[in-house]
Amino acid sequence: MRHWRKMTWTLWGWTILCAAWVAAGFTSKASCSGLSASSCSSIKDVADGVAITLQVVVWLIVFLILSLIWFMTRSKGRSCPRCGSDVRKGLTVCKSCGYDFAANLGAGTPAS
């Protein structure tokens, strides 16, 4: 499994939580004492539609905010030429394979 950042896990967690929230909204039961069956059914349908719409709007707003945070906190490093893993900016040695960027600095540039 690929190593995901904490914000990626947060986005997935929020999406799963909201999916469960919307699913629970579809199965909610309310009592309509003193109303006819057709009036009660109509009121429940409208209430369910409004509730689910609000849930989706809240999900989208928070998802967009979390996505902006996710994009702003991306690693701005480089990838290792040997193993392809991400290496943070400022590190000179790859943690995965031990590739030394400082020792191989001039290896990729042509001689003048």
PDB file of C-alpha atoms in Angstrom:
ATOM      1  CA  MET A   1       0.000   0.000   0.000  1.00  0.00           C
ATOM      2  CA  ARG A   2       1.277   3.419  -0.905  1.00  0.00           C
ATOM      3  CA  HIS A   3       2.162   5.805   1.908  1.00  0.00           C
ATOM      4  CA  TRP A   4      -0.494   8.514   2.036  1.00  0.00           C
ATOM      5  CA  ARG A   5      -0.185  11.854   3.760  1.00  0.00           C
ATOM      6  CA  LYS A   6      -2.341  12.672   6.779  1.00  0.00           C
ATOM      7  CA  MET A   7      -4.492  15.078   4.765  1.00  0.00           C
ATOM      8  CA  THR A   8      -5.260  12.328   2.237  1.00  0.00           C
ATOM      9  CA  TRP A   9      -6.509  10.133   5.074  1.00  0.00           C
ATOM     10  CA  THR A  10      -8.493  13.082   6.421  1.00  0.00           C
ATOM     11  CA  LEU A  11     -10.179  13.630   3.043  1.00  0.00           C
ATOM     12  CA  TRP A  12     -11.074   9.947   2.749  1.00  0.00           C
ATOM     13  CA  GLY A  13     -12.348   9.861   6.331  1.00  0.00           C
ATOM     14  CA  TRP A  14     -14.513  12.944   5.796  1.00  0.00           C
ATOM     15  CA  THR A  15     -15.972  11.489   2.580  1.00  0.00           C
ATOM     16  CA  ILE A  16     -16.804   8.161   4.242  1.00  0.00           C
ATOM     17  CA  LEU A  17     -18.329   9.939   7.242  1.00  0.00           C
ATOM     18  CA  CYS A  18     -20.526  12.081   4.985  1.00  0.00           C
ATOM     19  CA  ALA A  19     -21.594   9.062   2.926  1.00  0.00           C
ATOM     20  CA  ALA A  20     -22.731   7.354   6.128  1.00  0.00           C
ATOM     21  CA  TRP A  21     -24.472  10.579   7.209  1.00  0.00           C
ATOM     22  CA  VAL A  22     -26.416  10.807   3.924  1.00  0.00           C
ATOM     23  CA  ALA A  23     -27.284   7.092   4.081  1.00  0.00           C
ATOM     24  CA  ALA A  24     -28.618   7.580   7.611  1.00  0.00           C
ATOM     25  CA  GLY A  25     -30.675  10.512   6.322  1.00  0.00           C
ATOM     26  CA  PHE A  26     -32.407   8.218   3.819  1.00  0.00           C
ATOM     27  CA  THR A  27     -33.433   5.796   6.557  1.00  0.00           C
ATOM     28  CA  SER A  28     -34.618   8.327   9.134  1.00  0.00           C
ATOM     29  CA  LYS A  29     -38.099   7.864  10.566  1.00  0.00           C
ATOM     30  CA  ALA A  30     -40.320  10.574  11.964  1.00  0.00           C
ATOM     31  CA  SER A  31     -43.787  10.406  13.465  1.00  0.00           C
ATOM     32  CA  CYS A  32     -46.691  12.401  12.067  1.00  0.00           C
ATOM     33  CA  SER A  33     -49.342  12.401  14.724  1.00  0.00           C
ATOM     34  CA  GLY A  34     -52.574  14.115  13.746  1.00  0.00           C
ATOM     35  CA  LEU A  35     -51.870  14.236   9.981  1.00  0.00           C
ATOM     36  CA  SER A  36     -53.316  12.215   7.162  1.00  0.00           C
ATOM     37  CA  ALA A  37     -51.130   9.573   5.519  1.00  0.00           C
ATOM     38  CA  SER A  38     -50.744  11.521   2.281  1.00  0.00           C
ATOM     39  CA  SER A  39     -49.828  14.769   4.115  1.00  0.00           C
ATOM     40  CA  CYS A  40     -47.365  12.938   6.320  1.00  0.00           C
ATOM     41  CA  SER A  41     -45.742  11.272   3.310  1.00  0.00           C
ATOM     42  CA  SER A  42     -45.433  14.592   1.456  1.00  0.00           C
ATOM     43  CA  ILE A  43     -43.924  16.355   4.471  1.00  0.00           C
ATOM     44  CA  LYS A  44     -41.421  13.531   5.020  1.00  0.00           C
ATOM     45  CA  ASP A  45     -40.375  13.613   1.365  1.00  0.00           C
ATOM     46  CA  VAL A  46     -39.764  17.375   1.445  1.00  0.00           C
ATOM     47  CA  ALA A  47     -37.946  17.194   4.785  1.00  0.00           C
ATOM     48  CA  ASP A  48     -35.736  14.337   3.580  1.00  0.00           C
ATOM     49  CA  GLY A  49     -34.891  16.235   0.388  1.00  0.00           C
ATOM     50  CA  VAL A  50     -33.958  19.397   2.287  1.00  0.00           C
ATOM     51  CA  ALA A  51     -31.915  17.471   4.871  1.00  0.00           C
ATOM     52  CA  ILE A  52     -29.962  15.502   2.280  1.00  0.00           C
ATOM     53  CA  THR A  53     -29.337  18.631   0.202  1.00  0.00           C
ATOM     54  CA  LEU A  54     -27.937  20.421   3.256  1.00  0.00           C
ATOM     55  CA  GLN A  55     -25.780  17.414   4.105  1.00  0.00           C
ATOM     56  CA  VAL A  56     -24.305  17.356   0.606  1.00  0.00           C
ATOM     57  CA  VAL A  57     -23.678  21.132   0.699  1.00  0.00           C
ATOM     58  CA  VAL A  58     -21.869  20.828   4.059  1.00  0.00           C
ATOM     59  CA  TRP A  59     -19.863  17.891   2.694  1.00  0.00           C
ATOM     60  CA  LEU A  60     -18.810  19.860  -0.392  1.00  0.00           C
ATOM     61  CA  ILE A  61     -17.834  23.005   1.518  1.00  0.00           C
ATOM     62  CA  VAL A  62     -15.680  21.123   4.037  1.00  0.00           C
ATOM     63  CA  PHE A  63     -14.262  18.913   1.273  1.00  0.00           C
ATOM     64  CA  LEU A  64     -13.185  21.983  -0.712  1.00  0.00           C
ATOM     65  CA  ILE A  65     -11.545  23.527   2.367  1.00  0.00           C
ATOM     66  CA  LEU A  66      -9.701  20.279   3.159  1.00  0.00           C
ATOM     67  CA  SER A  67      -8.668  19.945  -0.502  1.00  0.00           C
ATOM     68  CA  LEU A  68      -7.168  23.435  -0.463  1.00  0.00           C
ATOM     69  CA  ILE A  69      -5.210  22.540   2.673  1.00  0.00           C
ATOM     70  CA  TRP A  70      -4.117  19.290   0.991  1.00  0.00           C
ATOM     71  CA  PHE A  71      -2.833  21.150  -2.088  1.00  0.00           C
ATOM     72  CA  MET A  72      -1.083  23.826  -0.016  1.00  0.00           C
ATOM     73  CA  THR A  73       0.788  21.265   2.119  1.00  0.00           C
ATOM     74  CA  ARG A  74       2.073  19.141  -0.749  1.00  0.00           C
ATOM     75  CA  SER A  75       5.680  18.081  -0.644  1.00  0.00           C
ATOM     76  CA  LYS A  76       7.804  20.335  -2.784  1.00  0.00           C
ATOM     77  CA  GLY A  77      10.694  17.920  -2.903  1.00  0.00           C
ATOM     78  CA  ARG A  78      12.119  15.858  -5.690  1.00  0.00           C
ATOM     79  CA  SER A  79      11.948  12.227  -6.661  1.00  0.00           C
ATOM     80  CA  CYS A  80      14.862   9.852  -6.256  1.00  0.00           C
ATOM     81  CA  PRO A  81      16.353   8.819  -9.628  1.00  0.00           C
ATOM     82  CA  ARG A  82      17.129   5.332  -8.305  1.00  0.00           C
ATOM     83  CA  CYS A  83      13.915   4.251  -6.509  1.00  0.00           C
ATOM     84  CA  GLY A  84      11.419   6.995  -7.455  1.00  0.00           C
ATOM     85  CA  SER A  85      10.334   7.837  -3.895  1.00  0.00           C
ATOM     86  CA  ASP A  86       9.762  11.442  -2.832  1.00  0.00           C
ATOM     87  CA  VAL A  87      12.682  13.139  -1.092  1.00  0.00           C
ATOM     88  CA  ARG A  88      11.995  16.329   0.825  1.00  0.00           C
ATOM     89  CA  LYS A  89      13.705  19.510  -0.224  1.00  0.00           C
ATOM     90  CA  GLY A  90      16.945  20.002   1.694  1.00  0.00           C
ATOM     91  CA  LEU A  91      17.709  16.306   2.269  1.00  0.00           C
ATOM     92  CA  THR A  92      20.782  15.003   0.470  1.00  0.00           C
ATOM     93  CA  VAL A  93      20.200  11.264   0.978  1.00  0.00           C
ATOM     94  CA  CYS A  94      17.138   9.206  -0.010  1.00  0.00           C
ATOM     95  CA  LYS A  95      15.639   7.470   3.030  1.00  0.00           C
ATOM     96  CA  SER A  96      14.385   4.528   0.956  1.00  0.00           C
ATOM     97  CA  CYS A  97      17.473   3.455  -0.976  1.00  0.00           C
ATOM     98  CA  GLY A  98      20.304   5.619   0.361  1.00  0.00           C
ATOM     99  CA  TYR A  99      20.982   7.451  -2.914  1.00  0.00           C
ATOM    100  CA  ASP A 100      23.328  10.376  -2.192  1.00  0.00           C
ATOM    101  CA  PHE A 101      22.287  13.494  -4.120  1.00  0.00           C
ATOM    102  CA  ALA A 102      25.336  15.489  -3.020  1.00  0.00           C
ATOM    103  CA  ALA A 103      27.830  12.879  -4.263  1.00  0.00           C
ATOM    104  CA  ASN A 104      26.038  12.496  -7.601  1.00  0.00           C
ATOM    105  CA  LEU A 105      25.367  16.193  -8.162  1.00  0.00           C
ATOM    106  CA  GLY A 106      27.656  16.583 -11.164  1.00  0.00           C
ATOM    107  CA  ALA A 107      26.970  13.153 -12.656  1.00  0.00           C
ATOM    108  CA  GLY A 108      23.931  14.266 -14.636  1.00  0.00           C
ATOM    109  CA  THR A 109      25.376  17.498 -16.065  1.00  0.00           C
ATOM    110  CA  PRO A 110      27.514  17.522 -19.209  1.00  0.00           C
ATOM    111  CA  ALA A 111      31.095  18.714 -18.960  1.00  0.00           C
ATOM    112  CA  SER A 112      31.766  22.146 -20.432  1.00  0.00           C
TER     113      SER A 112
END
